XYZ file of C-alpha atoms in Angstrom:
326
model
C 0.000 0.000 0.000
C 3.312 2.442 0.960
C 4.186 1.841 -2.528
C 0.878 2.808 -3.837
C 0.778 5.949 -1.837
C 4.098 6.918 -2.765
C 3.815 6.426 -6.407
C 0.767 8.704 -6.472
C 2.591 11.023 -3.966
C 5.344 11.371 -6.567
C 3.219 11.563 -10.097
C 1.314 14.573 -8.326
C 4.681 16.297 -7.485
C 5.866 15.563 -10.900
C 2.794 17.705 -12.096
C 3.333 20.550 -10.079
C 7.061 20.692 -11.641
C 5.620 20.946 -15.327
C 3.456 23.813 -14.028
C 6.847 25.372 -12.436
C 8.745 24.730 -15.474
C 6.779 26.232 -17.549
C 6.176 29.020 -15.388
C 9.617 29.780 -15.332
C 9.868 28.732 -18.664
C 12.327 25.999 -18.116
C 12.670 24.268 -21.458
C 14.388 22.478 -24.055
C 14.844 24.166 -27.628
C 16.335 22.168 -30.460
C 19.535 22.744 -32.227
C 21.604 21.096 -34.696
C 22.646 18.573 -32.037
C 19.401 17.493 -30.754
C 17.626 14.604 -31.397
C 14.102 16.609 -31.176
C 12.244 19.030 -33.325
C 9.792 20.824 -30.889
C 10.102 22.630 -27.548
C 9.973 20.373 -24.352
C 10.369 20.365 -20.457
C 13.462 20.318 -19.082
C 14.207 19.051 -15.892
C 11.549 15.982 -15.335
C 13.961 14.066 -13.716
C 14.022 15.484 -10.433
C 11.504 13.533 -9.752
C 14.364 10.736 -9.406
C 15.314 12.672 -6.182
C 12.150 13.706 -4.742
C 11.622 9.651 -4.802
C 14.780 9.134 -2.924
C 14.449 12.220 -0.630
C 11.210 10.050 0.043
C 13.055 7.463 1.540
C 14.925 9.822 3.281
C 12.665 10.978 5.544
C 10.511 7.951 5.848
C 13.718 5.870 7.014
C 14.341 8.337 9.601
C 17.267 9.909 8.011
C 19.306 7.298 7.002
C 22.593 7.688 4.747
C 23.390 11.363 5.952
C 26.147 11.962 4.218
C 24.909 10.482 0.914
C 21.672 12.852 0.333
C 23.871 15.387 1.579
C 25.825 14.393 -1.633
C 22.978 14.001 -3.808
C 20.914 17.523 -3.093
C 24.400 18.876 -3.655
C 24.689 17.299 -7.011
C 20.961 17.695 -7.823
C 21.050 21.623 -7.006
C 24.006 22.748 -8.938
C 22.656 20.454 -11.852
C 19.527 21.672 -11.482
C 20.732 24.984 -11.574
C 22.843 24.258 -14.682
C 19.955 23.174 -16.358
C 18.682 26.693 -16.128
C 21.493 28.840 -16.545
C 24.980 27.850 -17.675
C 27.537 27.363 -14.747
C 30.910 27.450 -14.481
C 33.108 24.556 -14.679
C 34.984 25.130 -11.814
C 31.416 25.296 -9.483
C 30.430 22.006 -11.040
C 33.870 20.292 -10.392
C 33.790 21.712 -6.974
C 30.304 20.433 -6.636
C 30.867 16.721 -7.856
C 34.394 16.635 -5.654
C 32.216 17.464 -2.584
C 29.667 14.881 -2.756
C 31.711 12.027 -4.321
C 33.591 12.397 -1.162
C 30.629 12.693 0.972
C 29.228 9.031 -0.688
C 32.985 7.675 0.036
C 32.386 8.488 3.312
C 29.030 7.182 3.638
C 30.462 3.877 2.343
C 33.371 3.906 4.602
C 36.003 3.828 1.500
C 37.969 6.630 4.035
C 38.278 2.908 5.788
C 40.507 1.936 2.933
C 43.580 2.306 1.648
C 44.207 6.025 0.091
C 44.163 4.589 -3.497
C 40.314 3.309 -3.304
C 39.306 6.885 -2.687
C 41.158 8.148 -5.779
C 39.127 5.342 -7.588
C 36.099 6.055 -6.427
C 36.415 9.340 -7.607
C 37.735 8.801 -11.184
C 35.252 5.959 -11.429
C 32.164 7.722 -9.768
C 32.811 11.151 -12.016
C 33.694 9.729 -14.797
C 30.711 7.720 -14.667
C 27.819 10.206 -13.828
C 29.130 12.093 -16.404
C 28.549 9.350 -19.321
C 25.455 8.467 -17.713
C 24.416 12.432 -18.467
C 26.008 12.070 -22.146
C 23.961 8.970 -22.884
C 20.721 10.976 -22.226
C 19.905 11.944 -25.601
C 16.739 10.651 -26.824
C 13.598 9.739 -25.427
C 13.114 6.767 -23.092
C 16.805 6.291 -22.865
C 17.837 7.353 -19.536
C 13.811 5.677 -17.799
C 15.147 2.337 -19.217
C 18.434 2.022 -19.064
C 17.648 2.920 -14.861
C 14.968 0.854 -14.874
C 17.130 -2.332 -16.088
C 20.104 -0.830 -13.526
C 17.659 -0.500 -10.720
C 15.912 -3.733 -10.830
C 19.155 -5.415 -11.249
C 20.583 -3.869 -8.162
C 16.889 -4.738 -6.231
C 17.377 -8.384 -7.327
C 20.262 -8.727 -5.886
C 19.903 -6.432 -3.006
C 16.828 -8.857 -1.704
C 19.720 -12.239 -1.664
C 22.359 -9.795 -0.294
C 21.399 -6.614 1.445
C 23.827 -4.162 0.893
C 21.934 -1.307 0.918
C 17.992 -0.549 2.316
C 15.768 -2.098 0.020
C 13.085 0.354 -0.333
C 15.419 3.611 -1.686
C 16.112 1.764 -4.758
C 12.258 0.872 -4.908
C 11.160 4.892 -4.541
C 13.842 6.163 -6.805
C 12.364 3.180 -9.289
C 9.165 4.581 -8.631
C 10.135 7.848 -9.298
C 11.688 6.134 -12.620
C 8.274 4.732 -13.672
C 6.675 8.605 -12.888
C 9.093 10.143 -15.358
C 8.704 6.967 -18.035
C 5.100 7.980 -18.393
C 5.680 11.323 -19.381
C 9.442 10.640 -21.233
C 8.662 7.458 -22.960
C 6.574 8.671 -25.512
C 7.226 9.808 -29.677
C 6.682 13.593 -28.378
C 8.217 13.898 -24.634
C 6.131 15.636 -22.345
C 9.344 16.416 -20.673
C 13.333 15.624 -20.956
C 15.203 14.441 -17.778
C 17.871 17.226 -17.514
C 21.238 16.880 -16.577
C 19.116 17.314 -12.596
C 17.814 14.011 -14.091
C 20.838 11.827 -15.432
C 23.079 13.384 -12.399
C 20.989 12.745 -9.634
C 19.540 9.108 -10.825
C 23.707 8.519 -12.198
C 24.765 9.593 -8.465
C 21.951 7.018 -6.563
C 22.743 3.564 -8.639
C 26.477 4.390 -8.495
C 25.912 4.618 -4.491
C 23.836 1.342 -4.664
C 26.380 -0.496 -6.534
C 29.706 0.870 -4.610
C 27.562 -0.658 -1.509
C 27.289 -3.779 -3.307
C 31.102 -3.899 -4.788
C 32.345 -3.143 -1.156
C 29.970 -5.690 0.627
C 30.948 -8.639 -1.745
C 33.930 -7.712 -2.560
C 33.139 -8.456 -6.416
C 34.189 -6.324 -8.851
C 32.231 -8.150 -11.714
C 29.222 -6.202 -10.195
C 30.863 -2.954 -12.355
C 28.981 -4.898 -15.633
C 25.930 -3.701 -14.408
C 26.750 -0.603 -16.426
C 28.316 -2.575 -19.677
C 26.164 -0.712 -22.641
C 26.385 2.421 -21.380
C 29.952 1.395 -21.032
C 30.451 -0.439 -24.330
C 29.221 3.292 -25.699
C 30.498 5.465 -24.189
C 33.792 4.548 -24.156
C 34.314 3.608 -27.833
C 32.584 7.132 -28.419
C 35.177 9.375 -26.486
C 38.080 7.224 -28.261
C 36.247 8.057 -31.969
C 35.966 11.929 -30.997
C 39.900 11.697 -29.420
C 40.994 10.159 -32.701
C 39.402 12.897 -35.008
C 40.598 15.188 -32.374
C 37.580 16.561 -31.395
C 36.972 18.412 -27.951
C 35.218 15.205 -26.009
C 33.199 18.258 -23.426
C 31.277 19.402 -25.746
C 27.218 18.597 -27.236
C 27.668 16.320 -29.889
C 25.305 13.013 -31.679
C 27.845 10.992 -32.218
C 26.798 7.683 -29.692
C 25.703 4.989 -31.746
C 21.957 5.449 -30.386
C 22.198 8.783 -31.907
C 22.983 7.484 -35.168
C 20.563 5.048 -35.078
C 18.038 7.158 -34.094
C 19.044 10.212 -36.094
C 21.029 9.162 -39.234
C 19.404 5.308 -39.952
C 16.299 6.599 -38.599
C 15.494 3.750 -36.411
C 12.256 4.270 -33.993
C 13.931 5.711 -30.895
C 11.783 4.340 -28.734
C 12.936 1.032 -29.995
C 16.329 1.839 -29.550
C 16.015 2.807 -25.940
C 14.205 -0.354 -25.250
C 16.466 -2.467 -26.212
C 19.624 -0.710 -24.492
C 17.818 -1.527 -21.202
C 16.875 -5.003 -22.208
C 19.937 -5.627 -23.815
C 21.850 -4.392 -20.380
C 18.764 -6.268 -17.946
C 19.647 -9.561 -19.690
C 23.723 -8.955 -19.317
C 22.741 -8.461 -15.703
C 21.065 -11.656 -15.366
C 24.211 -13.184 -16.868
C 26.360 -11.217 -13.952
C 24.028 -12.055 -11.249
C 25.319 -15.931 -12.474
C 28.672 -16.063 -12.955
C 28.955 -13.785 -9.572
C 29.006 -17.181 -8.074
C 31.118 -18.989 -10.291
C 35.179 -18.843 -9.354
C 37.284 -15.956 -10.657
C 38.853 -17.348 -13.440
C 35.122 -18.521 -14.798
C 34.679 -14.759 -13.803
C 37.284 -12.887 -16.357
C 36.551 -15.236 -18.790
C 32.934 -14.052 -18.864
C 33.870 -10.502 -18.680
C 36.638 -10.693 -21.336
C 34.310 -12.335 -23.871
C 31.299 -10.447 -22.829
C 33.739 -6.469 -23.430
C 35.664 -8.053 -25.949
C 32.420 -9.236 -28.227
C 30.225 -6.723 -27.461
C 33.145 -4.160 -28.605
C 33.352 -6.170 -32.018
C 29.497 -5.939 -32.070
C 29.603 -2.301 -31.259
C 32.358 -1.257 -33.689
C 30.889 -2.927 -36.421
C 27.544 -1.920 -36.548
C 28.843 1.824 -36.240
C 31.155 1.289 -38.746
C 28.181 0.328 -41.129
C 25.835 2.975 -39.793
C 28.518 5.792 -40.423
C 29.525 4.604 -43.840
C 26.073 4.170 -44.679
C 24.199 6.539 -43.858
C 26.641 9.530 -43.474
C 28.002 8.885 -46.720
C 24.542 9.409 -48.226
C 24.359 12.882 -46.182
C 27.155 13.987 -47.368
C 26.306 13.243 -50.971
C 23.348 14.717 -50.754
C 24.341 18.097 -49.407
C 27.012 18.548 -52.218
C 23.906 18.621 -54.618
């Protein structure tokens, strides 16, 4: 019945944001880099916080020091999202609370070196999981495969209290209604991808740290798979990797081959829930069993990656750029 409540609780409060965004007239206007034609929302995905902040108070006020982190992150983001910060704010910002959630996981406990990469890996991270967002539906379900990985798990393990990945989820499912959909009601914001980025990454440091398994990290192997391969294309036609560009594969899917998008952001969470399921096994298995599955897994999902790009771009670019010489 909580769940119920709490769902409703957050749709309602998703509501009154629309009527404050467009109040304030926080929106989304396309340019030659987005992936949509008309006017939307920005910011939606606050709601990801408002579902954990939830939690928050319901628990009692549990894990201090990591919404201290995460209404740091979601304010300056949020902010960004309506006016442009600076870059040294933002870095201060993210420095802050990934060392408040190393200290809410005790990685001060550790030997120097883990904080150092917790940091690289925690940054680094929320800040592909905020390039990734770039078409509808993409960010809901990629979480949504993420989260209910992490939940599966968590229920056989217990690293972390059940029920604040189950209202950030439901938070997830408030914003999939309105974001999964051929013409967005609203876009998730980088307050979105940040603050949702910032909660599985806690979640699954918990996890990592509790079992001691590092194979856990797979959890996050498409956005991975894309991400990565995409900086090391832009480094190699010396691009500047910080700024807007469509150059993920989902983008040229979605923009160039002109594959439904929706379709497309399905199947990266599918593809990613059912990669999880294979984790979840071989978690158990012994470690050589272990980099054997995570060797092949990278190694021919890169292949599969790579090529399919390769044929997009030559493709379907090609055929751009033929057509704008006539």
């Amino acid at each position: 019945m909580i769940y119920i409540l709490v769902l409703l609780a957050l749709f309602i409060l998703e509501l009154l944001y629309f009527k404050v965004a467009d109040r304030f007239n926080i929106i989304d206007k396309p340019n030659e880099r987005s992936s949509h034609t008309t006017i939307t929302l920005r910011g939606g995905g606050i709601i990801f916080y408002l579902g954990a902040l939830v939690y928050f108070f319901l628990s009692g006020f549990q894990y201090p020091w990591f919404f201290l982190g995460l209404t740091l992150m979601t304010v300056v983001s949020f902010m960004d999202d309506i006016f442009t910060l600076s870059n040294k704010i933002r870095l201060l910002i993210h420095f802050s609370s990934v060392l408040l959630m190393a200290y809410q996981l005790d990685v001060f406990e550790m030997p120097w070196y883990f904080l150092l990469i917790t940091f690289v890996v925690v940054v680094g991270v929320i800040n592909a999981y905020n390039f990734m967002d770039g078409i509808n539906g993409i960010t809901a379900s990629y979480s949504l495969a993420v989260g209910g990985l992490l939940m599966l798990v968590n229920s056989e393990v217990g690293f972390v209290a059940q029920d604040l990945l189950a209202y950030t989820m439901l938070g997830v499912l408030v914003f999939t209604f309105f974001n999964f959909r051929t013409k967005a009601k609203c876009f998730a914001g980088d307050v979105g991808s940040v603050a949702i980025a910032y909660i599985l990454l806690f979640a699954l440091g918990a996890l990592i740290i509790k079992t001691g398994n590092l194979l856990y990290f797979l959890f996050l192997t498409v956005y991975g798979i894309d991400a990565v391969w995409t900086i090391i294309r832009r480094l190699y036609l010396r691009e500047n990797i910080f700024e807007a560009h469509r150059s993920h594969l989902y983008q040229f899917l979605g923009n160039e081959a002109g594959v439904n998008k929706l379709l497309i952001s399905f199947l990266y969470g599918a593809i990613q829930f059912l990669i999880g399921l294979a984790v979840i096994h071989f978690a158990d298995q012994d470690i050589s069993a272990q980099w054997i599955f995570a060797l092949v897994l990278l190694g021919g999902l890169s292949i599969l990656y790579l090529v399919i790009k390769t044929w997009v771009i030559r493709k379907y670019l090609q055929i751009e750029k033929q057509v704008s010489k006539v």
